Short mmCIF file of N, CA and C in Angstrom, two decimals:
data_model
loop_
_atom_site.label_atom_id
_atom_site.label_comp_id
_atom_site.label_asym_id
_atom_site.label_seq_id
_atom_site.Cartn_x
_atom_site.Cartn_y
_atom_site.Cartn_z
N MET A 2 58.80 74.73 143.43
CA MET A 2 60.09 75.08 142.90
C MET A 2 59.88 75.81 141.58
N ASN A 3 60.52 76.93 141.44
CA ASN A 3 60.41 77.72 140.21
C ASN A 3 61.43 77.21 139.20
N THR A 4 60.95 76.68 138.10
CA THR A 4 61.86 76.15 137.09
C THR A 4 62.05 77.12 135.93
N GLU A 5 61.58 78.33 136.11
CA GLU A 5 61.73 79.34 135.05
C GLU A 5 63.16 79.88 135.06
N PHE A 6 63.78 79.86 133.91
CA PHE A 6 65.14 80.36 133.79
C PHE A 6 65.12 81.70 133.09
N LYS A 7 65.95 82.59 133.53
CA LYS A 7 66.09 83.88 132.87
C LYS A 7 67.45 83.93 132.21
N ALA A 8 67.46 84.44 131.01
CA ALA A 8 68.74 84.58 130.29
C ALA A 8 69.61 85.57 131.03
N LEU A 9 70.86 85.22 131.18
CA LEU A 9 71.79 86.13 131.82
C LEU A 9 72.18 87.22 130.85
N GLN A 10 72.07 88.44 131.29
CA GLN A 10 72.45 89.58 130.47
C GLN A 10 73.84 90.04 130.90
N PRO A 11 74.68 90.39 129.95
CA PRO A 11 75.99 90.90 130.35
C PRO A 11 75.82 92.20 131.13
N ILE A 12 76.67 92.38 132.09
CA ILE A 12 76.62 93.60 132.89
C ILE A 12 77.52 94.62 132.21
N LEU A 13 76.93 95.72 131.82
CA LEU A 13 77.69 96.78 131.17
C LEU A 13 78.19 97.75 132.23
N ILE A 14 79.43 98.18 132.08
CA ILE A 14 79.96 99.18 132.99
C ILE A 14 80.50 100.33 132.16
N SER A 15 80.76 101.43 132.83
CA SER A 15 81.29 102.60 132.12
C SER A 15 82.79 102.43 131.91
N LEU A 16 83.31 103.17 130.95
CA LEU A 16 84.74 103.16 130.70
C LEU A 16 85.51 103.62 131.93
N GLU A 17 84.99 104.65 132.59
CA GLU A 17 85.66 105.18 133.79
C GLU A 17 85.75 104.11 134.87
N ASP A 18 84.65 103.35 135.07
CA ASP A 18 84.67 102.27 136.07
C ASP A 18 85.64 101.16 135.66
N PHE A 19 85.69 100.85 134.37
CA PHE A 19 86.61 99.83 133.89
C PHE A 19 88.06 100.22 134.17
N LEU A 20 88.39 101.48 133.93
CA LEU A 20 89.78 101.92 134.05
C LEU A 20 90.30 101.91 135.49
N VAL A 21 89.40 101.85 136.48
CA VAL A 21 89.87 101.78 137.87
C VAL A 21 89.94 100.34 138.39
N LEU A 22 89.48 99.38 137.59
CA LEU A 22 89.59 97.98 137.99
C LEU A 22 91.05 97.54 137.97
N PRO A 23 91.41 96.56 138.80
CA PRO A 23 92.79 96.05 138.74
C PRO A 23 93.06 95.42 137.37
N GLU A 24 94.29 95.54 136.92
CA GLU A 24 94.68 94.92 135.65
C GLU A 24 94.62 93.41 135.79
N THR A 25 94.33 92.75 134.69
CA THR A 25 94.27 91.29 134.67
C THR A 25 95.44 90.76 133.84
N GLU A 26 95.73 89.48 134.01
CA GLU A 26 96.78 88.84 133.22
C GLU A 26 96.19 87.58 132.60
N PRO A 27 96.05 87.47 131.31
CA PRO A 27 96.35 88.51 130.33
C PRO A 27 95.38 89.69 130.43
N ALA A 28 95.70 90.73 129.70
CA ALA A 28 94.97 91.99 129.79
C ALA A 28 93.52 91.83 129.36
N SER A 29 92.68 92.69 129.93
CA SER A 29 91.28 92.78 129.52
C SER A 29 91.10 94.06 128.73
N GLU A 30 90.13 94.03 127.81
CA GLU A 30 89.83 95.20 126.99
C GLU A 30 88.39 95.62 127.22
N TYR A 31 88.12 96.89 127.00
CA TYR A 31 86.78 97.45 127.15
C TYR A 31 86.27 97.85 125.78
N ILE A 32 85.25 97.13 125.32
CA ILE A 32 84.72 97.37 123.98
C ILE A 32 83.20 97.38 124.06
N LYS A 33 82.61 98.52 123.70
CA LYS A 33 81.15 98.67 123.67
C LYS A 33 80.50 98.32 125.00
N GLY A 34 81.10 98.74 126.10
CA GLY A 34 80.53 98.51 127.42
C GLY A 34 80.81 97.15 128.00
N ASN A 35 81.46 96.27 127.26
CA ASN A 35 81.77 94.92 127.73
C ASN A 35 83.26 94.77 127.99
N ILE A 36 83.57 93.92 128.96
CA ILE A 36 84.96 93.60 129.28
C ILE A 36 85.27 92.23 128.67
N THR A 37 86.35 92.18 127.91
CA THR A 37 86.78 90.93 127.28
C THR A 37 88.24 90.70 127.62
N GLN A 38 88.55 89.53 128.15
CA GLN A 38 89.94 89.21 128.45
C GLN A 38 90.60 88.59 127.23
N LYS A 39 91.80 89.08 126.92
CA LYS A 39 92.56 88.54 125.79
C LYS A 39 93.02 87.12 126.12
N PRO A 40 93.26 86.29 125.10
CA PRO A 40 93.77 84.94 125.37
C PRO A 40 95.21 84.98 125.88
N MET A 41 95.57 83.97 126.65
CA MET A 41 96.95 83.86 127.13
C MET A 41 97.85 83.54 125.94
N PRO A 42 98.90 84.35 125.74
CA PRO A 42 99.80 84.10 124.60
C PRO A 42 100.49 82.74 124.72
N GLN A 43 100.63 82.08 123.57
CA GLN A 43 101.34 80.81 123.51
C GLN A 43 102.67 81.02 122.80
N GLY A 44 103.37 79.95 122.50
CA GLY A 44 104.74 80.02 121.98
C GLY A 44 104.91 80.87 120.74
N GLN A 45 104.14 80.60 119.68
CA GLN A 45 104.32 81.36 118.44
C GLN A 45 103.93 82.82 118.63
N HIS A 46 102.84 83.05 119.34
CA HIS A 46 102.38 84.41 119.60
C HIS A 46 103.46 85.20 120.34
N SER A 47 103.95 84.65 121.43
CA SER A 47 104.97 85.33 122.25
C SER A 47 106.25 85.59 121.46
N THR A 48 106.65 84.61 120.67
CA THR A 48 107.88 84.76 119.88
C THR A 48 107.73 85.86 118.84
N LEU A 49 106.64 85.81 118.08
CA LEU A 49 106.42 86.86 117.07
C LEU A 49 106.33 88.23 117.71
N GLN A 50 105.61 88.32 118.82
CA GLN A 50 105.46 89.61 119.50
C GLN A 50 106.81 90.14 119.96
N GLY A 51 107.57 89.33 120.66
CA GLY A 51 108.86 89.78 121.19
C GLY A 51 109.85 90.15 120.10
N LYS A 52 109.95 89.29 119.09
CA LYS A 52 110.93 89.56 118.03
C LYS A 52 110.51 90.72 117.14
N LEU A 53 109.20 90.89 116.89
CA LEU A 53 108.76 92.04 116.08
C LEU A 53 108.99 93.35 116.82
N VAL A 54 108.69 93.38 118.12
CA VAL A 54 108.94 94.59 118.90
C VAL A 54 110.43 94.95 118.82
N ALA A 55 111.29 93.96 119.03
CA ALA A 55 112.74 94.21 118.98
C ALA A 55 113.17 94.67 117.59
N THR A 56 112.66 94.03 116.55
CA THR A 56 113.05 94.38 115.18
C THR A 56 112.59 95.79 114.81
N ILE A 57 111.34 96.11 115.12
CA ILE A 57 110.82 97.44 114.81
C ILE A 57 111.58 98.51 115.58
N ASN A 58 111.87 98.26 116.85
CA ASN A 58 112.60 99.25 117.64
C ASN A 58 114.05 99.38 117.18
N GLN A 59 114.64 98.28 116.73
CA GLN A 59 116.00 98.34 116.19
C GLN A 59 116.05 99.26 114.97
N ARG A 60 114.99 99.24 114.17
CA ARG A 60 114.91 100.09 112.97
C ARG A 60 114.46 101.52 113.30
N GLY A 61 113.53 101.65 114.23
CA GLY A 61 112.89 102.95 114.44
C GLY A 61 113.39 103.81 115.57
N GLU A 62 114.00 103.20 116.60
CA GLU A 62 114.41 103.99 117.76
C GLU A 62 115.67 104.83 117.54
N PRO A 63 116.74 104.30 116.93
CA PRO A 63 117.96 105.11 116.80
C PRO A 63 117.75 106.45 116.10
N GLU A 64 116.90 106.47 115.08
CA GLU A 64 116.63 107.71 114.32
C GLU A 64 115.39 108.44 114.84
N GLN A 65 114.83 107.95 115.94
CA GLN A 65 113.61 108.52 116.53
C GLN A 65 112.49 108.64 115.49
N ILE A 66 112.23 107.52 114.83
CA ILE A 66 111.17 107.44 113.82
C ILE A 66 109.91 106.87 114.44
N VAL A 67 110.02 105.69 115.04
CA VAL A 67 108.90 105.01 115.68
C VAL A 67 109.40 104.27 116.91
N PHE A 68 108.44 103.89 117.76
CA PHE A 68 108.75 103.00 118.88
C PHE A 68 107.59 102.03 119.04
N ALA A 69 107.92 100.75 119.21
CA ALA A 69 106.92 99.69 119.38
C ALA A 69 106.82 99.30 120.85
N PHE A 70 105.58 99.20 121.33
CA PHE A 70 105.30 98.82 122.71
C PHE A 70 104.49 97.53 122.72
N PRO A 71 104.92 96.51 123.48
CA PRO A 71 104.09 95.31 123.60
C PRO A 71 102.99 95.53 124.64
N GLU A 72 101.77 95.08 124.32
CA GLU A 72 100.67 95.07 125.29
C GLU A 72 100.46 96.43 125.97
N LEU A 73 100.41 97.50 125.21
CA LEU A 73 100.21 98.85 125.76
C LEU A 73 98.73 99.21 125.70
N ARG A 74 98.15 99.52 126.85
CA ARG A 74 96.74 99.92 126.88
C ARG A 74 96.58 101.28 126.22
N CYS A 75 95.68 101.35 125.25
CA CYS A 75 95.37 102.59 124.55
C CYS A 75 93.87 102.84 124.70
N THR A 76 93.52 103.95 125.32
CA THR A 76 92.12 104.28 125.58
C THR A 76 91.75 105.50 124.76
N PHE A 77 90.77 105.33 123.88
CA PHE A 77 90.35 106.43 123.00
C PHE A 77 88.96 106.13 122.45
N ALA A 78 88.23 107.18 122.15
CA ALA A 78 86.91 107.07 121.50
C ALA A 78 85.98 106.08 122.20
N GLY A 79 86.03 106.05 123.52
CA GLY A 79 85.10 105.22 124.28
C GLY A 79 85.48 103.77 124.44
N ARG A 80 86.65 103.38 123.98
CA ARG A 80 87.13 102.01 124.14
C ARG A 80 88.51 102.01 124.79
N SER A 81 88.87 100.88 125.35
CA SER A 81 90.20 100.70 125.92
C SER A 81 90.72 99.36 125.42
N ILE A 82 91.68 99.43 124.50
CA ILE A 82 92.20 98.23 123.85
C ILE A 82 93.67 98.02 124.21
N VAL A 83 94.11 96.80 124.07
CA VAL A 83 95.51 96.45 124.34
C VAL A 83 96.03 95.67 123.13
N PRO A 84 96.53 96.39 122.11
CA PRO A 84 97.07 95.68 120.95
C PRO A 84 98.27 94.82 121.36
N ASP A 85 98.47 93.72 120.64
CA ASP A 85 99.66 92.92 120.90
C ASP A 85 100.91 93.78 120.75
N ILE A 86 100.92 94.62 119.73
CA ILE A 86 102.01 95.59 119.54
C ILE A 86 101.38 96.90 119.10
N ALA A 87 101.71 97.97 119.82
CA ALA A 87 101.26 99.32 119.46
C ALA A 87 102.49 100.11 119.06
N ILE A 88 102.49 100.64 117.85
CA ILE A 88 103.64 101.40 117.34
C ILE A 88 103.22 102.85 117.18
N PHE A 89 104.04 103.73 117.74
CA PHE A 89 103.78 105.17 117.63
C PHE A 89 104.91 105.84 116.87
N GLU A 90 104.54 106.73 115.96
CA GLU A 90 105.55 107.59 115.37
C GLU A 90 106.10 108.44 116.50
N TRP A 91 107.38 108.75 116.42
CA TRP A 91 108.08 109.38 117.53
C TRP A 91 107.37 110.63 118.04
N GLU A 92 106.91 111.46 117.10
CA GLU A 92 106.27 112.73 117.51
C GLU A 92 104.90 112.53 118.13
N HIS A 93 104.35 111.31 118.08
CA HIS A 93 103.05 111.04 118.68
C HIS A 93 103.14 110.33 120.02
N ILE A 94 104.35 109.97 120.46
CA ILE A 94 104.49 109.32 121.76
C ILE A 94 104.13 110.36 122.83
N PRO A 95 103.10 110.08 123.65
CA PRO A 95 102.68 111.07 124.65
C PRO A 95 103.69 111.17 125.80
N LEU A 96 104.21 112.36 125.99
CA LEU A 96 105.26 112.60 126.98
C LEU A 96 104.80 113.57 128.05
N ASP A 97 105.43 113.48 129.22
CA ASP A 97 105.19 114.47 130.27
C ASP A 97 106.19 115.61 130.12
N ALA A 98 106.18 116.54 131.07
CA ALA A 98 107.05 117.71 130.99
C ALA A 98 108.54 117.35 131.04
N ASN A 99 108.87 116.16 131.57
CA ASN A 99 110.26 115.72 131.65
C ASN A 99 110.70 114.92 130.42
N GLY A 100 109.82 114.78 129.45
CA GLY A 100 110.15 114.02 128.25
C GLY A 100 109.99 112.52 128.41
N GLU A 101 109.33 112.08 129.49
CA GLU A 101 109.10 110.66 129.72
C GLU A 101 107.69 110.29 129.26
N ILE A 102 107.55 109.07 128.77
CA ILE A 102 106.22 108.62 128.34
C ILE A 102 105.26 108.63 129.53
N ILE A 103 104.02 109.05 129.27
CA ILE A 103 103.02 109.05 130.32
C ILE A 103 102.45 107.64 130.48
N ASN A 104 101.76 107.41 131.60
CA ASN A 104 101.21 106.08 131.83
C ASN A 104 99.89 105.83 131.12
N ARG A 105 99.00 106.82 131.11
CA ARG A 105 97.69 106.62 130.48
C ARG A 105 97.74 107.12 129.04
N ILE A 106 97.72 106.20 128.12
CA ILE A 106 97.77 106.54 126.70
C ILE A 106 96.33 106.70 126.22
N GLU A 107 96.00 107.89 125.77
CA GLU A 107 94.61 108.20 125.40
C GLU A 107 94.49 108.58 123.93
N ILE A 108 95.35 107.98 123.12
CA ILE A 108 95.30 108.17 121.67
C ILE A 108 95.51 106.81 121.01
N PRO A 109 95.04 106.66 119.77
CA PRO A 109 95.29 105.39 119.09
C PRO A 109 96.73 105.31 118.61
N PRO A 110 97.28 104.10 118.52
CA PRO A 110 98.62 103.96 117.95
C PRO A 110 98.58 104.28 116.46
N ASP A 111 99.73 104.67 115.91
CA ASP A 111 99.81 104.91 114.47
C ASP A 111 99.73 103.60 113.69
N TRP A 112 100.22 102.52 114.30
CA TRP A 112 100.23 101.20 113.67
C TRP A 112 99.97 100.21 114.78
N LEU A 113 99.06 99.29 114.54
CA LEU A 113 98.86 98.25 115.54
C LEU A 113 98.98 96.89 114.88
N ILE A 114 99.52 95.97 115.65
CA ILE A 114 99.72 94.60 115.17
C ILE A 114 99.02 93.66 116.13
N GLU A 115 98.19 92.80 115.58
CA GLU A 115 97.53 91.75 116.35
C GLU A 115 97.99 90.40 115.81
N ILE A 116 98.24 89.47 116.72
CA ILE A 116 98.66 88.12 116.36
C ILE A 116 97.53 87.19 116.78
N LEU A 117 96.93 86.54 115.83
CA LEU A 117 95.76 85.71 116.09
C LEU A 117 96.14 84.46 116.86
N SER A 118 95.49 84.26 118.00
CA SER A 118 95.68 83.04 118.78
C SER A 118 94.73 81.97 118.27
N PRO A 119 95.05 80.68 118.49
CA PRO A 119 94.24 79.60 117.92
C PRO A 119 92.74 79.68 118.23
N ASP A 120 92.35 80.07 119.44
CA ASP A 120 90.92 80.11 119.74
C ASP A 120 90.38 81.53 119.81
N GLN A 121 90.99 82.44 119.11
CA GLN A 121 90.55 83.84 119.10
C GLN A 121 89.69 84.10 117.86
N SER A 122 88.65 84.91 118.04
CA SER A 122 87.77 85.23 116.92
C SER A 122 88.43 86.25 115.99
N PRO A 123 88.67 85.87 114.72
CA PRO A 123 89.26 86.85 113.80
C PRO A 123 88.34 88.05 113.58
N ILE A 124 87.03 87.84 113.66
CA ILE A 124 86.08 88.94 113.47
C ILE A 124 86.27 89.99 114.56
N ASP A 125 86.41 89.55 115.82
CA ASP A 125 86.60 90.51 116.92
C ASP A 125 87.91 91.28 116.74
N VAL A 126 88.95 90.61 116.30
CA VAL A 126 90.24 91.28 116.12
C VAL A 126 90.16 92.26 114.95
N ILE A 127 89.52 91.87 113.86
CA ILE A 127 89.35 92.78 112.72
C ILE A 127 88.52 93.98 113.14
N ASP A 128 87.49 93.76 113.97
CA ASP A 128 86.68 94.87 114.48
C ASP A 128 87.54 95.85 115.27
N LYS A 129 88.45 95.32 116.09
CA LYS A 129 89.33 96.19 116.87
C LYS A 129 90.24 97.01 115.95
N ILE A 130 90.81 96.37 114.95
CA ILE A 130 91.68 97.07 114.00
C ILE A 130 90.88 98.12 113.24
N SER A 131 89.70 97.76 112.78
CA SER A 131 88.84 98.69 112.04
C SER A 131 88.48 99.90 112.88
N PHE A 132 88.14 99.67 114.14
CA PHE A 132 87.82 100.77 115.06
C PHE A 132 89.01 101.71 115.20
N ALA A 133 90.19 101.14 115.39
CA ALA A 133 91.39 101.98 115.53
C ALA A 133 91.64 102.78 114.25
N LEU A 134 91.47 102.16 113.09
CA LEU A 134 91.67 102.86 111.82
C LEU A 134 90.70 104.03 111.67
N LYS A 135 89.47 103.84 112.10
CA LYS A 135 88.47 104.92 112.01
C LYS A 135 88.79 106.06 112.96
N ASN A 136 89.67 105.82 113.93
CA ASN A 136 89.98 106.83 114.93
C ASN A 136 91.42 107.32 114.87
N GLY A 137 92.11 107.10 113.75
CA GLY A 137 93.43 107.70 113.58
C GLY A 137 94.59 106.77 113.33
N THR A 138 94.42 105.47 113.57
CA THR A 138 95.49 104.53 113.27
C THR A 138 95.70 104.49 111.75
N LYS A 139 96.95 104.48 111.34
CA LYS A 139 97.28 104.51 109.91
C LYS A 139 97.41 103.13 109.29
N LEU A 140 97.84 102.15 110.09
CA LEU A 140 98.16 100.83 109.56
C LEU A 140 97.85 99.77 110.60
N GLY A 141 97.27 98.67 110.16
CA GLY A 141 97.04 97.52 111.03
C GLY A 141 97.49 96.25 110.35
N TRP A 142 98.07 95.35 111.14
CA TRP A 142 98.39 94.02 110.65
C TRP A 142 97.63 93.02 111.52
N LEU A 143 97.07 92.01 110.89
CA LEU A 143 96.55 90.85 111.59
C LEU A 143 97.37 89.66 111.11
N ILE A 144 98.18 89.13 112.02
CA ILE A 144 99.06 88.01 111.70
C ILE A 144 98.34 86.72 112.07
N ALA A 145 98.21 85.82 111.10
CA ALA A 145 97.56 84.53 111.32
C ALA A 145 98.60 83.42 111.19
N PRO A 146 99.26 83.04 112.29
CA PRO A 146 100.34 82.05 112.21
C PRO A 146 99.93 80.71 111.60
N GLN A 147 98.74 80.23 111.93
CA GLN A 147 98.34 78.92 111.42
C GLN A 147 98.20 78.91 109.90
N GLU A 148 97.80 80.03 109.33
CA GLU A 148 97.63 80.14 107.88
C GLU A 148 98.86 80.71 107.19
N ARG A 149 99.86 81.13 107.98
CA ARG A 149 101.06 81.78 107.42
C ARG A 149 100.65 82.94 106.52
N THR A 150 99.74 83.74 107.02
CA THR A 150 99.16 84.86 106.28
C THR A 150 99.14 86.09 107.16
N VAL A 151 99.28 87.26 106.54
CA VAL A 151 99.12 88.53 107.23
C VAL A 151 98.10 89.35 106.45
N LEU A 152 97.09 89.84 107.15
CA LEU A 152 96.16 90.80 106.56
C LEU A 152 96.64 92.19 106.95
N SER A 153 96.72 93.09 105.98
CA SER A 153 97.08 94.47 106.30
C SER A 153 95.88 95.36 106.04
N PHE A 154 95.74 96.37 106.87
CA PHE A 154 94.61 97.30 106.81
C PHE A 154 95.15 98.72 106.76
N GLN A 155 94.73 99.48 105.78
CA GLN A 155 95.10 100.89 105.66
C GLN A 155 93.88 101.63 105.14
N GLY A 156 93.44 102.65 105.88
CA GLY A 156 92.24 103.36 105.48
C GLY A 156 91.08 102.39 105.39
N ASP A 157 90.40 102.38 104.24
CA ASP A 157 89.28 101.46 104.07
C ASP A 157 89.65 100.25 103.21
N ARG A 158 90.95 100.00 103.06
CA ARG A 158 91.41 98.87 102.25
C ARG A 158 92.07 97.80 103.13
N PHE A 159 91.97 96.57 102.65
CA PHE A 159 92.76 95.53 103.29
C PHE A 159 93.30 94.61 102.22
N ASN A 160 94.44 94.01 102.52
CA ASN A 160 95.09 93.09 101.59
C ASN A 160 95.54 91.85 102.35
N SER A 161 95.57 90.74 101.64
CA SER A 161 96.07 89.49 102.18
C SER A 161 97.46 89.26 101.62
N HIS A 162 98.41 88.92 102.50
CA HIS A 162 99.81 88.74 102.10
C HIS A 162 100.28 87.35 102.49
N ARG A 163 101.06 86.73 101.57
CA ARG A 163 101.64 85.41 101.82
C ARG A 163 103.03 85.34 101.19
N GLY A 164 103.80 84.36 101.64
CA GLY A 164 105.08 84.05 100.99
C GLY A 164 106.03 85.23 100.93
N GLU A 165 106.47 85.56 99.72
CA GLU A 165 107.45 86.64 99.53
C GLU A 165 106.81 88.02 99.42
N ASP A 166 105.49 88.12 99.61
CA ASP A 166 104.84 89.44 99.59
C ASP A 166 105.48 90.34 100.64
N LEU A 167 105.80 91.57 100.25
CA LEU A 167 106.32 92.55 101.20
C LEU A 167 105.17 93.17 101.96
N LEU A 168 105.37 93.34 103.25
CA LEU A 168 104.33 93.92 104.10
C LEU A 168 104.45 95.43 104.14
N PRO A 169 103.32 96.15 104.17
CA PRO A 169 103.38 97.60 104.28
C PRO A 169 103.84 98.00 105.68
N VAL A 170 104.60 99.09 105.74
CA VAL A 170 105.07 99.64 107.01
C VAL A 170 104.76 101.14 107.01
N LEU A 171 104.95 101.77 108.15
CA LEU A 171 104.72 103.21 108.23
C LEU A 171 105.70 103.96 107.33
N GLU A 172 105.29 105.10 106.87
CA GLU A 172 106.06 105.92 105.92
C GLU A 172 107.52 106.11 106.35
N GLY A 173 107.75 106.41 107.62
CA GLY A 173 109.10 106.66 108.10
C GLY A 173 110.02 105.45 108.04
N LEU A 174 109.45 104.26 107.91
CA LEU A 174 110.23 103.02 107.87
C LEU A 174 110.36 102.46 106.46
N LYS A 175 110.11 103.26 105.45
CA LYS A 175 110.09 102.77 104.07
C LYS A 175 111.39 102.08 103.65
N GLY A 176 112.51 102.39 104.28
CA GLY A 176 113.77 101.73 103.95
C GLY A 176 113.84 100.30 104.46
N TRP A 177 112.91 99.92 105.31
CA TRP A 177 112.88 98.57 105.89
C TRP A 177 111.85 97.74 105.14
N GLN A 178 112.25 96.58 104.70
CA GLN A 178 111.33 95.68 104.02
C GLN A 178 111.29 94.35 104.76
N ILE A 179 110.09 93.86 104.93
CA ILE A 179 109.91 92.55 105.55
C ILE A 179 108.82 91.81 104.78
N SER A 180 109.14 90.60 104.37
CA SER A 180 108.15 89.77 103.67
C SER A 180 107.42 88.91 104.70
N VAL A 181 106.36 88.29 104.26
CA VAL A 181 105.63 87.37 105.13
C VAL A 181 106.54 86.22 105.53
N ASN A 182 107.32 85.69 104.59
CA ASN A 182 108.26 84.61 104.93
C ASN A 182 109.27 85.08 105.97
N ASP A 183 109.81 86.31 105.81
CA ASP A 183 110.74 86.85 106.81
C ASP A 183 110.10 86.88 108.19
N LEU A 184 108.85 87.32 108.22
CA LEU A 184 108.15 87.43 109.49
C LEU A 184 108.01 86.06 110.15
N PHE A 185 107.56 85.07 109.39
CA PHE A 185 107.37 83.75 109.99
C PHE A 185 108.68 83.01 110.23
N ASN A 186 109.76 83.42 109.57
CA ASN A 186 111.08 82.86 109.88
C ASN A 186 111.53 83.25 111.29
N LEU A 187 110.93 84.28 111.86
CA LEU A 187 111.24 84.66 113.25
C LEU A 187 110.88 83.54 114.22
N LEU A 188 110.04 82.61 113.80
CA LEU A 188 109.63 81.49 114.66
C LEU A 188 110.66 80.37 114.69
N ASN A 189 111.65 80.40 113.80
CA ASN A 189 112.59 79.31 113.64
C ASN A 189 113.68 79.36 114.71
N PHE A 190 113.74 78.31 115.51
CA PHE A 190 114.77 78.20 116.53
C PHE A 190 115.73 77.04 116.25
N ALA A 191 115.68 76.50 115.04
CA ALA A 191 116.54 75.36 114.70
C ALA A 191 118.01 75.77 114.84
N ARG A 192 118.80 74.87 115.37
CA ARG A 192 120.23 75.15 115.51
C ARG A 192 120.86 75.19 114.13
N ARG A 193 121.79 76.11 113.97
CA ARG A 193 122.43 76.27 112.65
C ARG A 193 123.79 75.66 112.64
#
């Protein structure tokens, strides 16, 4: 009997091969030749995601400033990521000849928001945000519900925000202000 064990090596596939695989639930991402499945969203994650998408679109859609998409696959610069929320400035939303959004998004979002799940690696999420910033994303938020903290990323800078700190938003939304407390108050379902 052969008792020699060989270390299992991850199987790397091409981006093209990844993109023809069936979608998974929750979504899988393609990063550096590896496929990683995102964690299943839980209560706080789902609530923040849904309410932030609605809030951003309430502010940005009527004036055609920005539009927020939940779980939109964005494939660019050799990776295929699925931000929790991908926000595009109106003029960057990829459209077909009929003015409808196309299915394959091959550009980075202008702003991406990630909501940290309890067993998710913050380093991997920061790496994803950093990669997007290096490839054209203007703003990234990493929301950490357990710490009641938001990290914001712009260019090569990042800041930690808590309490009444106002969060940075895209230039076109400068009239909208949201503090960290405002953001986490979205989780409150207490009867009034």
